[in-house]
mmCIF file with all atom_site columns, C-alpha atoms in Angstrom:
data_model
loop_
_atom_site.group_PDB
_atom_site.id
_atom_site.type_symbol
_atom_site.label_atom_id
_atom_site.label_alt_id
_atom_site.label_comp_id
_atom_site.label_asym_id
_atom_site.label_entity_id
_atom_site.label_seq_id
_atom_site.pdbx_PDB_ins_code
_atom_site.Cartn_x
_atom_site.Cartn_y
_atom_site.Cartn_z
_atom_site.occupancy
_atom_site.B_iso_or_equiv
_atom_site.pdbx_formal_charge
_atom_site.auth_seq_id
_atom_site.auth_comp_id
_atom_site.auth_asym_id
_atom_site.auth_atom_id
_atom_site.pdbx_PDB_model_num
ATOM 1   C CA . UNK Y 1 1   ? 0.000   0.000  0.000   1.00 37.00 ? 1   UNK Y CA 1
ATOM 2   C CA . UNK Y 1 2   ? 1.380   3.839  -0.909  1.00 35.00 ? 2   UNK Y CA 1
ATOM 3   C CA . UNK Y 1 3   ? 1.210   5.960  2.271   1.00 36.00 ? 3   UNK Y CA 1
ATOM 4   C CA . UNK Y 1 4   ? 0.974   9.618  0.861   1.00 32.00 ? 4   UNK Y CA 1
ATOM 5   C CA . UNK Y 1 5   ? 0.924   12.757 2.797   1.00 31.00 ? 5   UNK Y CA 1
ATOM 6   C CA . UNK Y 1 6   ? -1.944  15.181 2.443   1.00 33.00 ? 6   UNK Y CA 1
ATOM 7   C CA . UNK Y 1 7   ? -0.338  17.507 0.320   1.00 31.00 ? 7   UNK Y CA 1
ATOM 8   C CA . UNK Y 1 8   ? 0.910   15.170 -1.996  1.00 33.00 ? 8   UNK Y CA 1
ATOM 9   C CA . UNK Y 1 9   ? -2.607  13.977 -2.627  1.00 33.00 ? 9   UNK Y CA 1
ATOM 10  C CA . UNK Y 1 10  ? -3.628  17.449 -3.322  1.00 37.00 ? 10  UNK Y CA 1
ATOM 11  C CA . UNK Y 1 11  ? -1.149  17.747 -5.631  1.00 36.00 ? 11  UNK Y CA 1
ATOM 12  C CA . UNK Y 1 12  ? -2.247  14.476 -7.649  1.00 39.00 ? 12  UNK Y CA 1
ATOM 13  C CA . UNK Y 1 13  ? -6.006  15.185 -7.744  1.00 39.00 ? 13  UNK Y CA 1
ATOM 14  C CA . UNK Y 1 14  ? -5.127  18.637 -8.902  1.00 42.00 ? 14  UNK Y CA 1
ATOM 15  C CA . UNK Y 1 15  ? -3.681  17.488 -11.837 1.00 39.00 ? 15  UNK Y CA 1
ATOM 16  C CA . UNK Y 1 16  ? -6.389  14.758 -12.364 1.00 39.00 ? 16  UNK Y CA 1
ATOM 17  C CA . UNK Y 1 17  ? -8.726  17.240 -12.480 1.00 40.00 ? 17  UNK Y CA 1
ATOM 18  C CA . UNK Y 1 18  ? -7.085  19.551 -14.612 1.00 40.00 ? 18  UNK Y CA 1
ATOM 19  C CA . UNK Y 1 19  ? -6.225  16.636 -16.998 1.00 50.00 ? 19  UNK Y CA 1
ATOM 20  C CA . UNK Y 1 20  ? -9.073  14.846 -17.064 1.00 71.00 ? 20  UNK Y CA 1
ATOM 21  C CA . UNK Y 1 21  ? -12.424 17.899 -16.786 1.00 49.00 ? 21  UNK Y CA 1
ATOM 22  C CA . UNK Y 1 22  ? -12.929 19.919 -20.343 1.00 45.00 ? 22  UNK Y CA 1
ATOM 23  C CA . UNK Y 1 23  ? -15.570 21.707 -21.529 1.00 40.00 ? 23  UNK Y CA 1
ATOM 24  C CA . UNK Y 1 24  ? -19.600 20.665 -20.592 1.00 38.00 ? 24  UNK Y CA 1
ATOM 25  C CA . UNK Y 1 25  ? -20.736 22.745 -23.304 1.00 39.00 ? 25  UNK Y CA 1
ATOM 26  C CA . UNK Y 1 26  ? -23.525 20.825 -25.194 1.00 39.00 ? 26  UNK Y CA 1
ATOM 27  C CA . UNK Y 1 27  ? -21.884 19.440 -28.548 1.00 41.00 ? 27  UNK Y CA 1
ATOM 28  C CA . UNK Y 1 28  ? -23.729 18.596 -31.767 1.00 41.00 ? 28  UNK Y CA 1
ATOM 29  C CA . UNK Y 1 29  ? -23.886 15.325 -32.879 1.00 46.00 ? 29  UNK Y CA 1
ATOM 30  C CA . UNK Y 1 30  ? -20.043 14.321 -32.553 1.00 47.00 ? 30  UNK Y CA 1
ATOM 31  C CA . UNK Y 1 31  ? -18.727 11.898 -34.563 1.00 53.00 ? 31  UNK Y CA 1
ATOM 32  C CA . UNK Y 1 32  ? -21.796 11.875 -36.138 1.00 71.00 ? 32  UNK Y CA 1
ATOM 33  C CA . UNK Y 1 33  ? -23.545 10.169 -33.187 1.00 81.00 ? 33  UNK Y CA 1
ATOM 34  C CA . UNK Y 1 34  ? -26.442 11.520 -31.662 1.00 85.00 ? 34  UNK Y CA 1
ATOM 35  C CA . UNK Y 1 35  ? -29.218 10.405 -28.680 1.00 87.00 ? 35  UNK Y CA 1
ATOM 36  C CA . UNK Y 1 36  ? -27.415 7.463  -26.909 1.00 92.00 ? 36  UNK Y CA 1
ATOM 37  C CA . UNK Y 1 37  ? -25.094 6.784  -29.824 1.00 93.00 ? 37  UNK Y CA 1
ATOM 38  C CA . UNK Y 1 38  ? -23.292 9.975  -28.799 1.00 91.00 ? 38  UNK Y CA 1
ATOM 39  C CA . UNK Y 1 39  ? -23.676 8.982  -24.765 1.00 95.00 ? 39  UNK Y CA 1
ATOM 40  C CA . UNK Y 1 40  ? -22.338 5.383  -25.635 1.00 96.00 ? 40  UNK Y CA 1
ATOM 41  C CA . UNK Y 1 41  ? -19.298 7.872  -27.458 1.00 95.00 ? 41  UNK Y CA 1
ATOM 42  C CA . UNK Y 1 42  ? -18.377 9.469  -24.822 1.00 96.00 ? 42  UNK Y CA 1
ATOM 43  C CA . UNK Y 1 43  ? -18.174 6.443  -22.153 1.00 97.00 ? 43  UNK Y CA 1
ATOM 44  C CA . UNK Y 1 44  ? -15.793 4.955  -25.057 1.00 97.00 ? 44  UNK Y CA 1
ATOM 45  C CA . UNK Y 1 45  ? -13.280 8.001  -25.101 1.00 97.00 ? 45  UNK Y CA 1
ATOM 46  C CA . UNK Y 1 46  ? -13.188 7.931  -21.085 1.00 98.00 ? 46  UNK Y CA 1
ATOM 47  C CA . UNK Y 1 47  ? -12.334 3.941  -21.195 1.00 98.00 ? 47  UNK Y CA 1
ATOM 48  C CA . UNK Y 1 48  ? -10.011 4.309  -23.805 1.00 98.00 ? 48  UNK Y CA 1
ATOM 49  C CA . UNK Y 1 49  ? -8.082  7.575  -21.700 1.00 97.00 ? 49  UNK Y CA 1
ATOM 50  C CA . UNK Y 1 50  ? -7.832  5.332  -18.820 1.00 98.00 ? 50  UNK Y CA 1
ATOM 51  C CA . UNK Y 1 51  ? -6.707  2.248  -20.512 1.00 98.00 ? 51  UNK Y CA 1
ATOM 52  C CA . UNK Y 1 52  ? -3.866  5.160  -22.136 1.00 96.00 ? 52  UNK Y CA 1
ATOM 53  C CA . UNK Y 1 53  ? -3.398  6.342  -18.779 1.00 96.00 ? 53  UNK Y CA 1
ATOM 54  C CA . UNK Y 1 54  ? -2.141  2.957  -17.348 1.00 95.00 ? 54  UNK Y CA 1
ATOM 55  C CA . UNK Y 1 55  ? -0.393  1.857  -19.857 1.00 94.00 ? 55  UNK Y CA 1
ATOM 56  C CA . UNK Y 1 56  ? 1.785   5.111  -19.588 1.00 91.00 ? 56  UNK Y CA 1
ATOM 57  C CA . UNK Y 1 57  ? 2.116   4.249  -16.078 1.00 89.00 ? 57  UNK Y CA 1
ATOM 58  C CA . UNK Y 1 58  ? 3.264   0.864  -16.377 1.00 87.00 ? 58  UNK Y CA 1
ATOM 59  C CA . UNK Y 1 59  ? 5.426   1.811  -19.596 1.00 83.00 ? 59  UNK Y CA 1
ATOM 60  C CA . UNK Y 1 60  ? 9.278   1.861  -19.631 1.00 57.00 ? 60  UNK Y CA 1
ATOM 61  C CA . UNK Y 1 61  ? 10.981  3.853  -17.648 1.00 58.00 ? 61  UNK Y CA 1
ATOM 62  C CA . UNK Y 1 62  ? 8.523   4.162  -15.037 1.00 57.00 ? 62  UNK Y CA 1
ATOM 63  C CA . UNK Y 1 63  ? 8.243   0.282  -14.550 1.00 55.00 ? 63  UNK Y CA 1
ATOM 64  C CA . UNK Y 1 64  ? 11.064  0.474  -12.452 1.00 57.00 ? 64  UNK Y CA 1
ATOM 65  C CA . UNK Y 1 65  ? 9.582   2.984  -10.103 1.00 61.00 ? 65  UNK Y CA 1
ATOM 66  C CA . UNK Y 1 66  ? 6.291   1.694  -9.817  1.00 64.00 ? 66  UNK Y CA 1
ATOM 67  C CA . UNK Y 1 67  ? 6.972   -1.935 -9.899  1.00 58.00 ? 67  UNK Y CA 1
ATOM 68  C CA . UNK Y 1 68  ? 9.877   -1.396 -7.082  1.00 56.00 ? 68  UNK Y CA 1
ATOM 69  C CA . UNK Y 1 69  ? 8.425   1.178  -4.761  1.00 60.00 ? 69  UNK Y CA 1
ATOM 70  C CA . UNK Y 1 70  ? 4.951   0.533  -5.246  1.00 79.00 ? 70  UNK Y CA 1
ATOM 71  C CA . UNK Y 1 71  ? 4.146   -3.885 -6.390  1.00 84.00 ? 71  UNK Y CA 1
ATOM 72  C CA . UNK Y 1 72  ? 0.259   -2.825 -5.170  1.00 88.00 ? 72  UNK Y CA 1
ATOM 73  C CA . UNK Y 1 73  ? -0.454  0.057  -7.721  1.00 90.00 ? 73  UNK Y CA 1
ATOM 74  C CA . UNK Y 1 74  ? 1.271   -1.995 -10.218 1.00 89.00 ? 74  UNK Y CA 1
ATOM 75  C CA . UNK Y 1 75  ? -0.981  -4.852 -9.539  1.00 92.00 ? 75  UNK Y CA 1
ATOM 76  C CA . UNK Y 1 76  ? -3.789  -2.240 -9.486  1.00 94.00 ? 76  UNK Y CA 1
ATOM 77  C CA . UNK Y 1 77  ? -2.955  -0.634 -12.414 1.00 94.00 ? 77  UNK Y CA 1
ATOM 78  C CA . UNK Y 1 78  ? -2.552  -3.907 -14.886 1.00 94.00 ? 78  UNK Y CA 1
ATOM 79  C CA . UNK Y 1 79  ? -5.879  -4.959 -13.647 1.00 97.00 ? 79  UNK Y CA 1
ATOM 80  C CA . UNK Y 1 80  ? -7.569  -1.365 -14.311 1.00 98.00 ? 80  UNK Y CA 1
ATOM 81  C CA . UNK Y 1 81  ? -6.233  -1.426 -17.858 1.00 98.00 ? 81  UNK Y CA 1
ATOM 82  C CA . UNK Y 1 82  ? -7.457  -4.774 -18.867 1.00 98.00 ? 82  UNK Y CA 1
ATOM 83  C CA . UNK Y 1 83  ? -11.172 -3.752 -17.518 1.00 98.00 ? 83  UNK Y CA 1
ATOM 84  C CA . UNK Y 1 84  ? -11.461 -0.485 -19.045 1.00 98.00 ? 84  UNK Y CA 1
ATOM 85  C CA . UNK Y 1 85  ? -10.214 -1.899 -22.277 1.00 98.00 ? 85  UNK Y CA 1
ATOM 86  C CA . UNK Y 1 86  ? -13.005 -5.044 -21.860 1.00 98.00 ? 86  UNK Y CA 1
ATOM 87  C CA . UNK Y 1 87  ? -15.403 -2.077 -20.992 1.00 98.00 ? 87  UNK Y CA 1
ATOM 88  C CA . UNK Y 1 88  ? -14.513 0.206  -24.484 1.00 98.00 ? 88  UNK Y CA 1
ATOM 89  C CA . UNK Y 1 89  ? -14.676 -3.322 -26.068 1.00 98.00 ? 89  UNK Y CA 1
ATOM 90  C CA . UNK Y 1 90  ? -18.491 -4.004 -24.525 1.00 98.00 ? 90  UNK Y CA 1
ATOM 91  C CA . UNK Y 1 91  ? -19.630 -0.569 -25.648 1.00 98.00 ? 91  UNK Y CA 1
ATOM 92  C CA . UNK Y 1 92  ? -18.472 -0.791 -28.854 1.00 97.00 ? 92  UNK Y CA 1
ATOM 93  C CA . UNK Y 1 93  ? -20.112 -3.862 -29.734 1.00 97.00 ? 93  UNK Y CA 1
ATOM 94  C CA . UNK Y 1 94  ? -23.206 -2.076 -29.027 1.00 97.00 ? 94  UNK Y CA 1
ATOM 95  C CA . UNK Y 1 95  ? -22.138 0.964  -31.525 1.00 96.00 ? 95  UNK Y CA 1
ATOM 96  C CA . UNK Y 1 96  ? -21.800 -1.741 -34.306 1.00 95.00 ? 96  UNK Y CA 1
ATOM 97  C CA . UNK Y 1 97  ? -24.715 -3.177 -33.204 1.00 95.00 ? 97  UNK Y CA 1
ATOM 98  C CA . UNK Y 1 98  ? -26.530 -0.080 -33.639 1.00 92.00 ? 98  UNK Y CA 1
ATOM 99  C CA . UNK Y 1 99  ? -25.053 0.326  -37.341 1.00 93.00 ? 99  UNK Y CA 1
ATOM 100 C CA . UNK Y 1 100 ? -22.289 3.152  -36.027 1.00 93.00 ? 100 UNK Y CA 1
ATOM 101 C CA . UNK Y 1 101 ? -18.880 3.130  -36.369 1.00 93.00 ? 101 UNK Y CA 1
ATOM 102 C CA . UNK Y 1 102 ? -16.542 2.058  -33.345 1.00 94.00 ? 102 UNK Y CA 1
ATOM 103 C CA . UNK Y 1 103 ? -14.725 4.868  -31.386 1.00 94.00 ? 103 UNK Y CA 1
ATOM 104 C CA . UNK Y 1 104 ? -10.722 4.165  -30.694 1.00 93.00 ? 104 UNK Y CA 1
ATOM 105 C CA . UNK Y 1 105 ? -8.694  6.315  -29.088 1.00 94.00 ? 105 UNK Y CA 1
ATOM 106 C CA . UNK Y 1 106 ? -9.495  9.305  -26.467 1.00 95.00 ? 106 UNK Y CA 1
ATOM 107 C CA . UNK Y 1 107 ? -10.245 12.453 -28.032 1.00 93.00 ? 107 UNK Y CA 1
ATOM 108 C CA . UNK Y 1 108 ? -11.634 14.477 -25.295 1.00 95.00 ? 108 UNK Y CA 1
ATOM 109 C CA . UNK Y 1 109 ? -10.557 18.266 -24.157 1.00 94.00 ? 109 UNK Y CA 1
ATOM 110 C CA . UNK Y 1 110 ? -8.902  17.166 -21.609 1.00 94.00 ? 110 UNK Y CA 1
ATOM 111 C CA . UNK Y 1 111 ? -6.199  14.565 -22.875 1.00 95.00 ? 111 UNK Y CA 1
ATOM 112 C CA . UNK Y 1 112 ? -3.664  16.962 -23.477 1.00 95.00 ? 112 UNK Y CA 1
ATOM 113 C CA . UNK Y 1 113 ? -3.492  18.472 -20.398 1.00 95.00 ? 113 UNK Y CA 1
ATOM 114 C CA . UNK Y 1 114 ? -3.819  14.717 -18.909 1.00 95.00 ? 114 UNK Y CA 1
ATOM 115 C CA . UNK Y 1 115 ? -0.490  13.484 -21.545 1.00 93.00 ? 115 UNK Y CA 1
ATOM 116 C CA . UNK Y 1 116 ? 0.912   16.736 -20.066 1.00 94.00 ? 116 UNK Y CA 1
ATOM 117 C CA . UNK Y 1 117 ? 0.748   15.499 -16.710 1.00 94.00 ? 117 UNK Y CA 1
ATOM 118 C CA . UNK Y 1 118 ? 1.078   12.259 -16.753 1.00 90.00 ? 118 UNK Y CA 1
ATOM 119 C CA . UNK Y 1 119 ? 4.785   12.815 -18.468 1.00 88.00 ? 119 UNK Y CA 1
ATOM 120 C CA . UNK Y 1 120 ? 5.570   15.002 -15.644 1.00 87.00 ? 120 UNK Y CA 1
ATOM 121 C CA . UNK Y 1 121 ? 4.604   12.736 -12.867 1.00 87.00 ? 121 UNK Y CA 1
ATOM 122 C CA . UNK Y 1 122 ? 7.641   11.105 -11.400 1.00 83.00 ? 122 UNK Y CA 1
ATOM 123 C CA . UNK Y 1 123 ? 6.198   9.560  -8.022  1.00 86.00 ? 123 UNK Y CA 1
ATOM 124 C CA . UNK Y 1 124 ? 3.669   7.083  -7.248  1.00 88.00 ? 124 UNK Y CA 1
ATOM 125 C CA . UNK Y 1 125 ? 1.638   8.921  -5.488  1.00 90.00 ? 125 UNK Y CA 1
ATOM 126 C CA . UNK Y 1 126 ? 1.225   11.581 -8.417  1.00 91.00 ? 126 UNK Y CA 1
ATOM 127 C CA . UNK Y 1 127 ? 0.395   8.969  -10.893 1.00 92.00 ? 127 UNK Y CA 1
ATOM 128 C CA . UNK Y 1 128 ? -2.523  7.628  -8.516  1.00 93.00 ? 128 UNK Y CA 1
ATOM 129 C CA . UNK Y 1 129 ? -3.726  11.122 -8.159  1.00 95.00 ? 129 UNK Y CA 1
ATOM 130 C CA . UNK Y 1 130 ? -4.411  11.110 -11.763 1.00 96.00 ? 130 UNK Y CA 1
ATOM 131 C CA . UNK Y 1 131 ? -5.819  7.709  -12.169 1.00 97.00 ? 131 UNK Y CA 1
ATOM 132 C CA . UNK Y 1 132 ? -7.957  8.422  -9.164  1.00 97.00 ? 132 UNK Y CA 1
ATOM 133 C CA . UNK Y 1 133 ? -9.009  11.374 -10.629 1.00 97.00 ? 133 UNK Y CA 1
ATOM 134 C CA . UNK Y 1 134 ? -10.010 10.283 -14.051 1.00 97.00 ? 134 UNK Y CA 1
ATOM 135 C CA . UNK Y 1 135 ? -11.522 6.803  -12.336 1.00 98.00 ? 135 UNK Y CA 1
ATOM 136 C CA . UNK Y 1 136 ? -14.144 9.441  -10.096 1.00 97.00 ? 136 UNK Y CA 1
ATOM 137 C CA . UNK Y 1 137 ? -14.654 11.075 -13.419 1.00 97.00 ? 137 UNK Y CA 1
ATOM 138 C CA . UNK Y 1 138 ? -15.951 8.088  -15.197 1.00 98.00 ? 138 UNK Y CA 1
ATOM 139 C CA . UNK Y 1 139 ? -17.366 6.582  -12.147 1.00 97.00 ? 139 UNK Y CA 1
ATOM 140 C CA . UNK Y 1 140 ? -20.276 9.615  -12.129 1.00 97.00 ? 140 UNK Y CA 1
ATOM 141 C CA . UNK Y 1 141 ? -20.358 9.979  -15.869 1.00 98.00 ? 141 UNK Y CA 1
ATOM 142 C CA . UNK Y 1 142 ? -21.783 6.489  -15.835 1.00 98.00 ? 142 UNK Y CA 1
ATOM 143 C CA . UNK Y 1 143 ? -24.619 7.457  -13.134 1.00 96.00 ? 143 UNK Y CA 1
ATOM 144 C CA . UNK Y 1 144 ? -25.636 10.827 -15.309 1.00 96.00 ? 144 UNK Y CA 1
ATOM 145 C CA . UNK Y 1 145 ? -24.891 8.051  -18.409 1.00 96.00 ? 145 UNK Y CA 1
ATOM 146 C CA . UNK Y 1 146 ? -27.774 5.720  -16.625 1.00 94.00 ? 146 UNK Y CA 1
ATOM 147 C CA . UNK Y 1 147 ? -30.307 8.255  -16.466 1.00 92.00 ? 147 UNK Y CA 1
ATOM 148 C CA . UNK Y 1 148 ? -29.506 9.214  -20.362 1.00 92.00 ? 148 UNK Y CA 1
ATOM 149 C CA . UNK Y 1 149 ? -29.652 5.657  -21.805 1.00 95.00 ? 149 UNK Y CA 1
ATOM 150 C CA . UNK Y 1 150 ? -32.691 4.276  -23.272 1.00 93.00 ? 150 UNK Y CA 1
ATOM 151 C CA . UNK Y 1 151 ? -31.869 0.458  -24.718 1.00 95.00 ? 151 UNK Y CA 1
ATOM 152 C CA . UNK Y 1 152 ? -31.715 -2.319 -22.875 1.00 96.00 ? 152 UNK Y CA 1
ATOM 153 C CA . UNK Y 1 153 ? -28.000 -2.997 -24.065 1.00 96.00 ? 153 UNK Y CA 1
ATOM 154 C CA . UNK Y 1 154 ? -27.349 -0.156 -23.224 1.00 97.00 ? 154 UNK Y CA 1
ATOM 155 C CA . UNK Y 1 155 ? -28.119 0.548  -19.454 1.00 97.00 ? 155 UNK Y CA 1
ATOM 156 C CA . UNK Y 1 156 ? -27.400 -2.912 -18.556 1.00 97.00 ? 156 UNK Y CA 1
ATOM 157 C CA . UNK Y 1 157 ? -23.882 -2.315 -20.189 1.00 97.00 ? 157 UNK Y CA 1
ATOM 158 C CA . UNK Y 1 158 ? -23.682 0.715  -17.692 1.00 97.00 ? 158 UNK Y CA 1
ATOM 159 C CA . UNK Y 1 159 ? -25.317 -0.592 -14.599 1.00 96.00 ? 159 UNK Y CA 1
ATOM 160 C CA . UNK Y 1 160 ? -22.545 -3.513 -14.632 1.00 97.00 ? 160 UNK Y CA 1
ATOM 161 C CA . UNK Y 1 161 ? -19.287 -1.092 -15.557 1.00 98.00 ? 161 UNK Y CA 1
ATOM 162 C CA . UNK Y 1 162 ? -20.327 1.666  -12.892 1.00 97.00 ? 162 UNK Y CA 1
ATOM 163 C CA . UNK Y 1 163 ? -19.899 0.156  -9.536  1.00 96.00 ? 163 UNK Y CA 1
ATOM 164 C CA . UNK Y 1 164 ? -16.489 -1.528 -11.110 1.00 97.00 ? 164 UNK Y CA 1
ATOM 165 C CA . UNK Y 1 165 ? -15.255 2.180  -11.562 1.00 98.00 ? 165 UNK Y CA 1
ATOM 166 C CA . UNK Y 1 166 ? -16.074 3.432  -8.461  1.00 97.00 ? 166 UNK Y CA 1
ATOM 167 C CA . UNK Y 1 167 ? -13.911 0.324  -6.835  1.00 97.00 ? 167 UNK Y CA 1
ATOM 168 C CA . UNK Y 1 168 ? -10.976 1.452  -9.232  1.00 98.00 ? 168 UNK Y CA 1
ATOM 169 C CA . UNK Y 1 169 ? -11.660 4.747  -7.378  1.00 97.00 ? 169 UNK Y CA 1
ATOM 170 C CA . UNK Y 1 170 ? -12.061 3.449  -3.719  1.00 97.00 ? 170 UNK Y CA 1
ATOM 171 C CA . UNK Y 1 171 ? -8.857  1.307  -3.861  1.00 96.00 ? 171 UNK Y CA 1
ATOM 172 C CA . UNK Y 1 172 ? -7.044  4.303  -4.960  1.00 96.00 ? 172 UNK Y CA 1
ATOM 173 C CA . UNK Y 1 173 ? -8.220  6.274  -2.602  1.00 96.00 ? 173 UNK Y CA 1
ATOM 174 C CA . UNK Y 1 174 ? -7.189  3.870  -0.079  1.00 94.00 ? 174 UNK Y CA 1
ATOM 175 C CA . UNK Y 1 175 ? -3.919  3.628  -1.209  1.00 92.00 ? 175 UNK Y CA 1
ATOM 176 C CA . UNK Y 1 176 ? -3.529  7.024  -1.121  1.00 92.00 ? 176 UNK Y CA 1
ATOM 177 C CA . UNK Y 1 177 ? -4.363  7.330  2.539   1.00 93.00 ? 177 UNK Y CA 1
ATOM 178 C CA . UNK Y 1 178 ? -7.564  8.843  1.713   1.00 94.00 ? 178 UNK Y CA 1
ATOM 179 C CA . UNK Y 1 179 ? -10.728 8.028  3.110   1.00 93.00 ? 179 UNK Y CA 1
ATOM 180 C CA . UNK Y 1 180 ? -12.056 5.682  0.417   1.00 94.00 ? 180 UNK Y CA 1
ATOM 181 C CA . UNK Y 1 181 ? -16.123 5.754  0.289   1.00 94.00 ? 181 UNK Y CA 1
ATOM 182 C CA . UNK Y 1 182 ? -15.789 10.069 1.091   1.00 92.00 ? 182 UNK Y CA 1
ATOM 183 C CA . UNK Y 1 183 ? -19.720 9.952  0.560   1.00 93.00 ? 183 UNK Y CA 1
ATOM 184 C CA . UNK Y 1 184 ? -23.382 7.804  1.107   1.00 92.00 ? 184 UNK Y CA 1
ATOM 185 C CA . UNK Y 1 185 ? -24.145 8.330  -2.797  1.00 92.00 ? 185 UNK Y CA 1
ATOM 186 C CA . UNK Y 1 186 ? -22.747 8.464  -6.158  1.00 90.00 ? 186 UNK Y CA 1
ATOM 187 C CA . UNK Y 1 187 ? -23.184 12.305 -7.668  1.00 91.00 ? 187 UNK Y CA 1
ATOM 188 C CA . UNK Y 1 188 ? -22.987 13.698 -11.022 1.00 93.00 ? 188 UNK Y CA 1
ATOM 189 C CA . UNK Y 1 189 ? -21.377 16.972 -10.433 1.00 94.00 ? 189 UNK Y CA 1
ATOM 190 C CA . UNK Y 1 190 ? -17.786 15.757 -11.545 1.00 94.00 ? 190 UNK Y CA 1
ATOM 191 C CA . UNK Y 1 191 ? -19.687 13.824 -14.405 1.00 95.00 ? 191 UNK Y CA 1
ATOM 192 C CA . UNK Y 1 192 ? -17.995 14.489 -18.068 1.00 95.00 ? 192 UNK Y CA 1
ATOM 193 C CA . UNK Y 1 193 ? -20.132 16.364 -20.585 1.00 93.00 ? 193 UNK Y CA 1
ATOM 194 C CA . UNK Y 1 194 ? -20.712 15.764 -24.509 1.00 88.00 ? 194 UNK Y CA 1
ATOM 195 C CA . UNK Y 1 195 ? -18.911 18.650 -24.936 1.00 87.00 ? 195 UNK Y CA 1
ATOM 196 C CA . UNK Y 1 196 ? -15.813 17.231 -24.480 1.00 91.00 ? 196 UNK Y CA 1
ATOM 197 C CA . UNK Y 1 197 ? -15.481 15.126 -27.670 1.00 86.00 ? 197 UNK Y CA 1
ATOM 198 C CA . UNK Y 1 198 ? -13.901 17.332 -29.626 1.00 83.00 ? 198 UNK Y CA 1
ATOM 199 C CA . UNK Y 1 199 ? -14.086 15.739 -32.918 1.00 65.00 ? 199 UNK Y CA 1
#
């Protein structure tokens, strides 16, 4: 487990949220998805950002520093990138499905500010910040997600992924010395926003 002082923590959730919130201004039809298509979209770019996230954390040269100083976030972090990319898988199956065409890659608002940060992060503790950042992003873009989706395939895609992200997010927080259930409900304030596709 990674003790981390306070400040530390601070410093790693700053620069999740910086790298991983863009703009929630309503987009048109992006990609040219629209109605759950465009939902289903979004939830794609956020899997495939984390799955890029921890494989940049787990990629040479920071394998030596995670996998010596810190075997548990390693462990953590090679089982959160296999499960987000089986989630982006899941979802788009349902795209083709639906006749659309599958999403790769992470083209949101925020990834450059996230690539940014993640090159800069030289401690384990400030590569959790991110992750946990990004992970309590996802984690309540999937609750505003369920109340948005109206097929079957759909919300019972979402109802099974959510609660997975929010235990990415409450063992991070835990190894981070945080508290790691901070609240009695899931909210939607830190949810991501159509508007952050940006192409």
């Amino acid at each position: 487990m990674v003790g981390v002082a306070g400040s530390a923590l601070a410093a790693g959730a700053g620069l999740a949220a910086s790298g991983c919130s863009g703009s929630t201004r309503p987009a048109p039809a992006a990609f040219g998805y629209a109605g759950e298509a465009r939902t289903i979209a979004l939830v794609v770019a956020l899997e495939n950002q984390l799955a890029w996230l921890y494989r940049a954390a787990l990629a040479t040269p920071r394998q030596g520093l995670i996998g010596a100083s810190a075997p548990a976030f390693a462990s953590l972090a090679r089982t959160c990138l296999a499960q987000h990319v089986e989630h982006a898988r899941a979802w788009n199956a349902i795209l083709h499905a639906q006749g659309k065409p599958i999403l790769s890659g992470a083209p949101l608002s925020g990834q450059p500010a996230l690539v940014t940060a993640i090159r800069s992060a030289d401690t384990v503790p400030a590569i959790a910040g991110l992750a946990l950042g990004c992970e309590h992003q996802i984690a309540q873009t999937y609750v505003a997600a369920i109340g948005q989706l109206t097929s079957t395939a759909g919300l019972a895609t979402a109802a099974s992924i959510a609660p997975v992200e929010a235990m990415h997010a409450t063992l991070l927080r835990f190894m981070l010395g945080e508290n790691p259930v901070p609240s009695a409900f899931a909210g939607t304030a830190g949810a991501a926003g159509p508007g952050e596709l940006t192409r």
